[in-house]
CSV table of C-alpha atoms and ligand atoms in Angstrom, one decimal:
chain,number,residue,atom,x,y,z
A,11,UNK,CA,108.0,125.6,100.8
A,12,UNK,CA,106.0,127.2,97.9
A,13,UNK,CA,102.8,129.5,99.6
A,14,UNK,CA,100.7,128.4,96.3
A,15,UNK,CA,97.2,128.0,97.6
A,16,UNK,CA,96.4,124.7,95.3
A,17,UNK,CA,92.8,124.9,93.6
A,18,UNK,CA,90.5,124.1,90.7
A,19,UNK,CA,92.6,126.3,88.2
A,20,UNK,CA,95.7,124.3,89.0
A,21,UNK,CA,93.6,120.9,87.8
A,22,UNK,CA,95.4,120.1,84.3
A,23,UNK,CA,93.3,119.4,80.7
A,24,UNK,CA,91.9,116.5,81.7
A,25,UNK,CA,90.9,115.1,77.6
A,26,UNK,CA,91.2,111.5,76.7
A,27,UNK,CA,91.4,110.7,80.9
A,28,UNK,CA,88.6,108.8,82.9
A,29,UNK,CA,87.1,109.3,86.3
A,30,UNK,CA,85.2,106.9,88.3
A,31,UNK,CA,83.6,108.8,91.2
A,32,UNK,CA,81.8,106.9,94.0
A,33,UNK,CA,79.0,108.8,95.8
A,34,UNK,CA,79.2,111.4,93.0
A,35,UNK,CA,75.6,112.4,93.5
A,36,UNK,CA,76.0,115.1,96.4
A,37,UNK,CA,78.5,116.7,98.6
A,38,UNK,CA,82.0,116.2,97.5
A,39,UNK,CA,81.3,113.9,94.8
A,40,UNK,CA,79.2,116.3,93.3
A,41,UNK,CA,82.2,118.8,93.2
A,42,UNK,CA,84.2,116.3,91.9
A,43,UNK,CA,82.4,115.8,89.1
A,44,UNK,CA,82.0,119.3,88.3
A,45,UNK,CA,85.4,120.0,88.3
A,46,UNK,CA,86.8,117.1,86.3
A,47,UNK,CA,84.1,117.3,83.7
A,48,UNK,CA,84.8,121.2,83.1
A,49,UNK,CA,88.0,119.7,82.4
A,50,UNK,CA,87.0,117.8,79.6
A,51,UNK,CA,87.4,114.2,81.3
A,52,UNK,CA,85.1,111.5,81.2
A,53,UNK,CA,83.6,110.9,84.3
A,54,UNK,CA,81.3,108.0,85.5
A,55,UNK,CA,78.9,109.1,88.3
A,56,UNK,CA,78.8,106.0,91.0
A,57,UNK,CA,75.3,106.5,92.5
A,58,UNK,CA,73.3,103.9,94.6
A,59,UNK,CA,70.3,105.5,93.6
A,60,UNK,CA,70.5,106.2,89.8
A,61,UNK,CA,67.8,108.9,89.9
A,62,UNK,CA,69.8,111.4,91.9
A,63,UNK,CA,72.6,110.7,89.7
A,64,UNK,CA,70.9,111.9,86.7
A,65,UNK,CA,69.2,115.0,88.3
A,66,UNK,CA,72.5,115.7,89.6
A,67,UNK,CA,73.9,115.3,85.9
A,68,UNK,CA,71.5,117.3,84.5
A,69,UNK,CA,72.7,120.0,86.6
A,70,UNK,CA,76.0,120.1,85.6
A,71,UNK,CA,75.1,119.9,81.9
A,72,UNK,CA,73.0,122.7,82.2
A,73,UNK,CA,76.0,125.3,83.2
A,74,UNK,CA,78.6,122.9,81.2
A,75,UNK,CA,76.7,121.5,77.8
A,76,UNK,CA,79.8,119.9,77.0
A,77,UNK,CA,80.3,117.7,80.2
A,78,UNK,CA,81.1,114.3,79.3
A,79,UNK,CA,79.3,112.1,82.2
A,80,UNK,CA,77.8,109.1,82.4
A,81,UNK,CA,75.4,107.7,85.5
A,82,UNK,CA,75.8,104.1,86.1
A,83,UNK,CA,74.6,102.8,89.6
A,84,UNK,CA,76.5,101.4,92.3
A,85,UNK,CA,75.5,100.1,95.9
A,86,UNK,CA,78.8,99.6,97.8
A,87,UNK,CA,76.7,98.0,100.7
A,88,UNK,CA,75.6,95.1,98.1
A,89,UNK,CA,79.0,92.7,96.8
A,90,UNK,CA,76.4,91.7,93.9
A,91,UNK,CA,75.9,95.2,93.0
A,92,UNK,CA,79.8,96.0,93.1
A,93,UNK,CA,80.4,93.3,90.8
A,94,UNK,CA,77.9,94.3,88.1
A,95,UNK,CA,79.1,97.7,88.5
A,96,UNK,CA,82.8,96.4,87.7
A,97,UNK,CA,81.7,94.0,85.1
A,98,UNK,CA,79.7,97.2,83.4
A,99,UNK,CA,83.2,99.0,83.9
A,100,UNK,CA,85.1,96.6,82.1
A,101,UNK,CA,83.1,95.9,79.2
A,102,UNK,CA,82.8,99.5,78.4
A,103,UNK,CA,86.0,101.4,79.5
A,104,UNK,CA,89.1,100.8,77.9
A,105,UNK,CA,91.3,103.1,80.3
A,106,UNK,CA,90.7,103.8,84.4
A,107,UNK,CA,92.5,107.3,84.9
A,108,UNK,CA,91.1,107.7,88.6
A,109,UNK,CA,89.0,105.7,90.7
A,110,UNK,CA,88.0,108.1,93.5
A,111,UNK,CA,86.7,106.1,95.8
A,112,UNK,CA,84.6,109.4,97.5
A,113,UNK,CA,81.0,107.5,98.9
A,114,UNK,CA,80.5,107.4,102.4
A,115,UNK,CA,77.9,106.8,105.5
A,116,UNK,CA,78.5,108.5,109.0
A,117,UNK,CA,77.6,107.8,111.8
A,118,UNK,CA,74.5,105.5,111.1
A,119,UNK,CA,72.8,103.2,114.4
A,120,UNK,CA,73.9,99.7,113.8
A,121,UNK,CA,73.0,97.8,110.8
A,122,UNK,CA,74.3,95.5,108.4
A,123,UNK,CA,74.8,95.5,104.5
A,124,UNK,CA,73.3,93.1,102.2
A,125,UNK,CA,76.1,90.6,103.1
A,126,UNK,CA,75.9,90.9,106.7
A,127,UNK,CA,78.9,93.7,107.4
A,128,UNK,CA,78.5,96.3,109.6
A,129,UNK,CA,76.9,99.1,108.0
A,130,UNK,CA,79.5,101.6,108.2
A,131,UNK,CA,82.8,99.9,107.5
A,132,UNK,CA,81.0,97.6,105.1
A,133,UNK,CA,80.2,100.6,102.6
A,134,UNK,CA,83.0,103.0,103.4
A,135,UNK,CA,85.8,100.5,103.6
A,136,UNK,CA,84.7,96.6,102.2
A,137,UNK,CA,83.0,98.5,99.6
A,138,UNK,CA,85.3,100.4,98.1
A,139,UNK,CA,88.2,97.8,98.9
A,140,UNK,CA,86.1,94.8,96.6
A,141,UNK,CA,85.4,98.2,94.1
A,142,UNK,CA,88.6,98.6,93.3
A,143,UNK,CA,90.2,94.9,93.3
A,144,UNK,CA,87.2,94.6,91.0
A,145,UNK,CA,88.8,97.5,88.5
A,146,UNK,CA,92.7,96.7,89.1
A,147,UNK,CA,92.4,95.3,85.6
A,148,UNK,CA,91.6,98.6,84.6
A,149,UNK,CA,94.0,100.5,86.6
A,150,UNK,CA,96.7,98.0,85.5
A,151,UNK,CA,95.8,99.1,81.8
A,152,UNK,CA,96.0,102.4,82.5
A,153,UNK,CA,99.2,103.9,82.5
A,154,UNK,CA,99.9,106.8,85.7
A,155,UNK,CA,96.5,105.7,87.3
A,156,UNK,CA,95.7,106.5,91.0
A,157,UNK,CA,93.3,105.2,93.5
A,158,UNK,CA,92.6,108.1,95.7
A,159,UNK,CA,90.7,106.9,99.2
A,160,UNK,CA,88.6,109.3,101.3
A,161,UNK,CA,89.3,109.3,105.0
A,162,UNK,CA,88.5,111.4,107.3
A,163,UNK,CA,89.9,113.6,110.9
A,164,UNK,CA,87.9,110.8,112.8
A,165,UNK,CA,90.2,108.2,111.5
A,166,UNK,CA,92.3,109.4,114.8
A,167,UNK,CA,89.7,108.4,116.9
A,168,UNK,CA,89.7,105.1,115.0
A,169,UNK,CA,91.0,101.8,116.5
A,170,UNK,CA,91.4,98.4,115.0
A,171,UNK,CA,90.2,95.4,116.8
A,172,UNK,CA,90.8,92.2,114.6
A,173,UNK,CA,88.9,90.1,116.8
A,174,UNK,CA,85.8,91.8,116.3
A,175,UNK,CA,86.3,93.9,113.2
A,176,UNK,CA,82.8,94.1,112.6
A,177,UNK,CA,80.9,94.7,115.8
A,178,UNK,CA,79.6,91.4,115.5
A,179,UNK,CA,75.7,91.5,116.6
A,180,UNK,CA,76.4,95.0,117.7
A,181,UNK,CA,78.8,94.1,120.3
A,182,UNK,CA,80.6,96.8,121.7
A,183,UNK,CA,79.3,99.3,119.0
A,184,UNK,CA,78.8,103.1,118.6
A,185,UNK,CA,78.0,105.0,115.7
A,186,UNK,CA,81.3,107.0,116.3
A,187,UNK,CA,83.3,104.3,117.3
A,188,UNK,CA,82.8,102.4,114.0
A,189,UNK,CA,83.4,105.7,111.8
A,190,UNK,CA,86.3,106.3,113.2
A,191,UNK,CA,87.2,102.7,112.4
A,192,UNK,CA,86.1,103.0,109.1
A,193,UNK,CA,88.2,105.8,108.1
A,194,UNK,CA,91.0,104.2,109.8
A,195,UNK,CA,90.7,101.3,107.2
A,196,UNK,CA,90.7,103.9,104.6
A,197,UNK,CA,94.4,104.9,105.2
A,198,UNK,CA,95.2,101.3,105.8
A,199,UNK,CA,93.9,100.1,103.1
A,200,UNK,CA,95.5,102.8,101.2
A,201,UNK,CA,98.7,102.7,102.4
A,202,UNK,CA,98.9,98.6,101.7
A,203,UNK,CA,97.4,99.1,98.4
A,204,UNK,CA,100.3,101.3,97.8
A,205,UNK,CA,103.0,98.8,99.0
A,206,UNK,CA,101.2,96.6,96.7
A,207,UNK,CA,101.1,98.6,93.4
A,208,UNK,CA,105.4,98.9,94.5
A,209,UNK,CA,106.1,95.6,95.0
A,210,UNK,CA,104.1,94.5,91.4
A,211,UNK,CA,106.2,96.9,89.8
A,212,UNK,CA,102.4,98.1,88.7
A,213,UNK,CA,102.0,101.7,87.4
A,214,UNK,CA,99.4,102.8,89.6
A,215,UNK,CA,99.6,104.9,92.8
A,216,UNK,CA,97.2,104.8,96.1
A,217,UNK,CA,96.6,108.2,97.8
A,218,UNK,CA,94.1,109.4,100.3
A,219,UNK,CA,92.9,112.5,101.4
A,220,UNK,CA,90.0,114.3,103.7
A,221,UNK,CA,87.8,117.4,103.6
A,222,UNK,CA,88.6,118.6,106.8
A,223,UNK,CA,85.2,120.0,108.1
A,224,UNK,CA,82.7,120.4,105.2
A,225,UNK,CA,78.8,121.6,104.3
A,226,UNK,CA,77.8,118.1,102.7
A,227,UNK,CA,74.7,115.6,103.3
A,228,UNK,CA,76.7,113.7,105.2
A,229,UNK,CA,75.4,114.7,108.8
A,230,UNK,CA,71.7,114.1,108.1
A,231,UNK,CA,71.9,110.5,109.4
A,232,UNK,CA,73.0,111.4,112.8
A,233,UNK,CA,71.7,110.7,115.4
A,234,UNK,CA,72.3,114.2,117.2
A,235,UNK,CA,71.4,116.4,113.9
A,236,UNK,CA,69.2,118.7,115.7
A,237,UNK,CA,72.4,119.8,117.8
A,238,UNK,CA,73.8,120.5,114.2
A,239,UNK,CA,70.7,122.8,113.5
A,240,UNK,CA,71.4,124.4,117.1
A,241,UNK,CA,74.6,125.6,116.7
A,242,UNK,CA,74.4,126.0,112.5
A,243,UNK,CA,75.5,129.8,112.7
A,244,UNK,CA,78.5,129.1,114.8
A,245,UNK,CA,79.3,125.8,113.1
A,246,UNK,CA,79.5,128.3,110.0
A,247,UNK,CA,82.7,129.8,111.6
A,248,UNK,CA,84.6,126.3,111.1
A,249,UNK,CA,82.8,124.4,108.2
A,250,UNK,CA,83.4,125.1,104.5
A,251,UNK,CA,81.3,125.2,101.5
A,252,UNK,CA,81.5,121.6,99.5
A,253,UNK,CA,83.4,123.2,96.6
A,254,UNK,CA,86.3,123.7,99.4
A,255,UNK,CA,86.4,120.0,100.9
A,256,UNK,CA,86.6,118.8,97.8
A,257,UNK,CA,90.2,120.5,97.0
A,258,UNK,CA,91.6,117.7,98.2
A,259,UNK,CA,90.5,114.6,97.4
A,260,UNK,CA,90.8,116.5,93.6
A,261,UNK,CA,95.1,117.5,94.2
A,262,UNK,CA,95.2,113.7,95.4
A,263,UNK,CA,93.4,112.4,92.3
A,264,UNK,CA,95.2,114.9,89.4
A,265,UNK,CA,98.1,116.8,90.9
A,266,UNK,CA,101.6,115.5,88.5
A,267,UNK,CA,103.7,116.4,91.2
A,268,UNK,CA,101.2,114.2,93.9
A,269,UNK,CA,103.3,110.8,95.2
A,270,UNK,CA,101.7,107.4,95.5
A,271,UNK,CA,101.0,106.9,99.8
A,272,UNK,CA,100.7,110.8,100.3
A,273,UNK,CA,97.6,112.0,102.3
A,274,UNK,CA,96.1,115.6,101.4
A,275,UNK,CA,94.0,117.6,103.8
A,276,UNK,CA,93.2,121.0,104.3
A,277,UNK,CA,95.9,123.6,105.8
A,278,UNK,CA,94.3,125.6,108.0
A,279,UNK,CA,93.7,125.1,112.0
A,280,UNK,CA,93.2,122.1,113.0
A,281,UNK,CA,92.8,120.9,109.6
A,282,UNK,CA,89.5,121.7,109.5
A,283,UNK,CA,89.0,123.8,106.6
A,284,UNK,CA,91.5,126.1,103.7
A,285,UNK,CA,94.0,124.6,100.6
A,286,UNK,CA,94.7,121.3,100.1
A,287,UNK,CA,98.0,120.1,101.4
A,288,UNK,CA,100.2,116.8,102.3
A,289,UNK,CA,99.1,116.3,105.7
A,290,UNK,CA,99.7,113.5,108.4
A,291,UNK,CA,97.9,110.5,109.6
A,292,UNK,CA,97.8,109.1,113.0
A,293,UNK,CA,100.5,107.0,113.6
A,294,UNK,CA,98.7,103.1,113.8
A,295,UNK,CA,97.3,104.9,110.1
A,296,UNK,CA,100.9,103.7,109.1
A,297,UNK,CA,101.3,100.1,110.4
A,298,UNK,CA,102.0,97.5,108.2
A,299,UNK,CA,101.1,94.4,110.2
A,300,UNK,CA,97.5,95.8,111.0
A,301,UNK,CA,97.5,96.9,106.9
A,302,UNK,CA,98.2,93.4,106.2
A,303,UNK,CA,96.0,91.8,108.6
A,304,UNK,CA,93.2,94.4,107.2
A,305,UNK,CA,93.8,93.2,103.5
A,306,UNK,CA,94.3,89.5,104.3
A,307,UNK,CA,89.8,90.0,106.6
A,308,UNK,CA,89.1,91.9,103.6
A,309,UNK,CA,89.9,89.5,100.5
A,310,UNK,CA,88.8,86.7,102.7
A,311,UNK,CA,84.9,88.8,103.6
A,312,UNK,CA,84.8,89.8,99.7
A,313,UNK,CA,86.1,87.0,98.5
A,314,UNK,CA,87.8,89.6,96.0
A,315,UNK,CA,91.6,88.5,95.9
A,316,UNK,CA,94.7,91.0,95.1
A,317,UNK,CA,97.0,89.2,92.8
B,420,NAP,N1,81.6,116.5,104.9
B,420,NAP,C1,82.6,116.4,105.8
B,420,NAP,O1,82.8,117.3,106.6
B,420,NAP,C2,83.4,115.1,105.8
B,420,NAP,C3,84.4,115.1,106.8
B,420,NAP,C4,85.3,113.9,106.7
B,420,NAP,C5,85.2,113.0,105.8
B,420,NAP,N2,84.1,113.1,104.8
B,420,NAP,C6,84.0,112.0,103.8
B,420,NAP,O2,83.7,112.5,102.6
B,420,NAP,C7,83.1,111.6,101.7
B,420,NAP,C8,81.9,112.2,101.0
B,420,NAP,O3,80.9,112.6,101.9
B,420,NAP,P1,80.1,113.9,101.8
B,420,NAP,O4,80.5,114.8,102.9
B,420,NAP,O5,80.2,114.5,100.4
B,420,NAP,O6,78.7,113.4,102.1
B,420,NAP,P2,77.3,113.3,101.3
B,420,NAP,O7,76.9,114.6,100.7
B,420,NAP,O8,76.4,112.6,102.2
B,420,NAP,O9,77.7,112.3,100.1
B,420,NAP,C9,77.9,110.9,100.3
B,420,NAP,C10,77.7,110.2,99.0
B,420,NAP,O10,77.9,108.8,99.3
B,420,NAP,C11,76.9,108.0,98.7
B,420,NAP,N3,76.7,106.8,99.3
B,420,NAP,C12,76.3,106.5,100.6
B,420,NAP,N4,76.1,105.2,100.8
B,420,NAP,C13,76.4,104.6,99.6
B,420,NAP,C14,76.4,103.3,99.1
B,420,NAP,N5,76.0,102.2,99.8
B,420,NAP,N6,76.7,103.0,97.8
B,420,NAP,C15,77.1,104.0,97.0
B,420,NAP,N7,77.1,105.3,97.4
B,420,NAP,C16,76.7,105.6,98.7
B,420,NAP,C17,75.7,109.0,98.9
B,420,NAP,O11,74.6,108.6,98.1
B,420,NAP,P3,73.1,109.0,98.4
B,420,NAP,O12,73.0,110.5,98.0
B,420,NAP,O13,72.2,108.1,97.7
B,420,NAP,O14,72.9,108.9,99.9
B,420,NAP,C18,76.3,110.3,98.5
B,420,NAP,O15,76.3,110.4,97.1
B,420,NAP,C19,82.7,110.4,102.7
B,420,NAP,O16,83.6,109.3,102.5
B,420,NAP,C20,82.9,111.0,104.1
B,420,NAP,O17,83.2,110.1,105.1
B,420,NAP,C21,83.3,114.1,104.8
């Protein structure tokens, strides 16, 4: 096994390729970006709030003049605004190298989206999973694409319950409970979408990947944040910086050698934080019949259809 730690400098030219990036306003979106467009791809910032995009963009152009980025909003916790965003897409993209389907909530109290899903697996997982039905025209235009899914450690804490999918009313909910659900459906969902691309002969792969522990926005909404402030200098011993996590989700997305249904994760302890490597899922990550009752709740909530 090669000891090559995998990083920014192994991310090929990137010219004449384009990037869709959910969430790619802070965090590990944010890196994203940076990295692809210092590549010389085109990338298309996903932001729900279009403001932070363009700060965020200005950013980047400031140390990289050259960046080649567009901001276009996106709410994945609204179907309408999904659909405009994928109706934007199509009119003005002719190619879909990557959709990175990055964006996430953690953790939130109970709520529900503009179409009544919980709040939680309604963004990370419906979302994304009407997002990118929404863009297979692209994808299926687009020779070698990938849709790369991020998931998370807490996916193992994750189970499905088909009966009450969405913590209906708030039934038998907890923030961490429905997470770990989430990210579940993440691997599901990519593992299925995988099959699918297969069985259509369609040349496009599905891949996931996770940041392991990393220093993002992404713990401001919980409820226990001031236990994050507590402990900040020993939590410094495990997390990573942003521009670490993100190692991932970027081999998943432009790595040649990366396989359609691999999962990439960091390889140090615990996979919390170091180089991005395949890594494996929990086990009920990997089966079919609760990937294909997953897909079967999904196209029939979105009303988004994979044919
Ligand atoms: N950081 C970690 O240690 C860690 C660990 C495991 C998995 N992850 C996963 O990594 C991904 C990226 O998170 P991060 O750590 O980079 O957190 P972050 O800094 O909070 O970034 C999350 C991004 O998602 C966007 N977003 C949230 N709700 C959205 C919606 N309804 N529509 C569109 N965009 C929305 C946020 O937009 P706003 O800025 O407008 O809120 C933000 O740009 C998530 O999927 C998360 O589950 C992170």
């Amino acid at each position: 096994m090669s000891s090559h730690n995998w990083s920014t400098s192994d991310i090929p030219d990137l010219s004449g390729k384009t990037i869709i990036i959910t969430g790619a306003n802070s965090g590990l979106g944010l890196e994203a970006t940076k990295a692809f467009a210092v590549k010389n791809a085109k990338v298309i910032m996903a932001c729900r709030t279009v403001s932070k995009g363009e700060l965020a963009k200005a950013q980047i152009i400031e140390t990289y003049p050259a960046a080649d980025i567009t901001v276009v909003r996106l709410d994945l916790s609204d179907l309408t605004s999904v659909h405009s965003f994928s109706t934007k897409m199509k009119q003005s993209q002719t190619r879909l190298d990557v959709l990175l389907n990055n964006a996430g909530i953690m953790m939130v109290p109970y709520g529900q989206t503009v179409d009544g899903f919980e709040k939680q697996i309604g963004t990370n997982h419906l979302g994304h999973f009407a997002l990118t039905g929404l863009l297979l025209e692209l994808l299926k235009k687009t020779p070698g694409s990938r849709v790369v899914n991020v998931s998370s450690m807490a996916h193992k804490s994750g189970v499905m319950d088909f009966n009450n999918l969405l913590y209906d009313n708030g039934k038998d909910y907890s923030p961490m409970k429905a997470y770990g659900r989430s990210k579940l459906c993440n691997l599901l969902f990519t593992y299925e979408l995988q099959r699918y691309f297969e069985a259509n002969k369609i040349d496009c792969k599905a891949l996931a990947a996770h940041p392991g522990f990393s220093d993002t926005n992404l713990f401001v909404h919980m409820a226990t944040k001031w236990i994050i402030g507590l402990f900040k200098p020993l939590l410094s011993l495990i997390i990573q910086p942003a521009s670490m996590g993100t190692l991932p989700e970027l081999r998943a997305s432009v790595d040649p050698n990366a396989k359609g249904g691999e999962f990439y994760g960091p390889d140090g302890r615990q996979e919390l934080k170091g180089y991005p490597v395949v890594v494996q899922p929990k086990r009920t990550a990997l089966d079919k019949e609760s990937a294909r009752k997953l897909r079967e709740i999904s196209e029939k909530l979105t009303d988004i259809k994979y044919t």
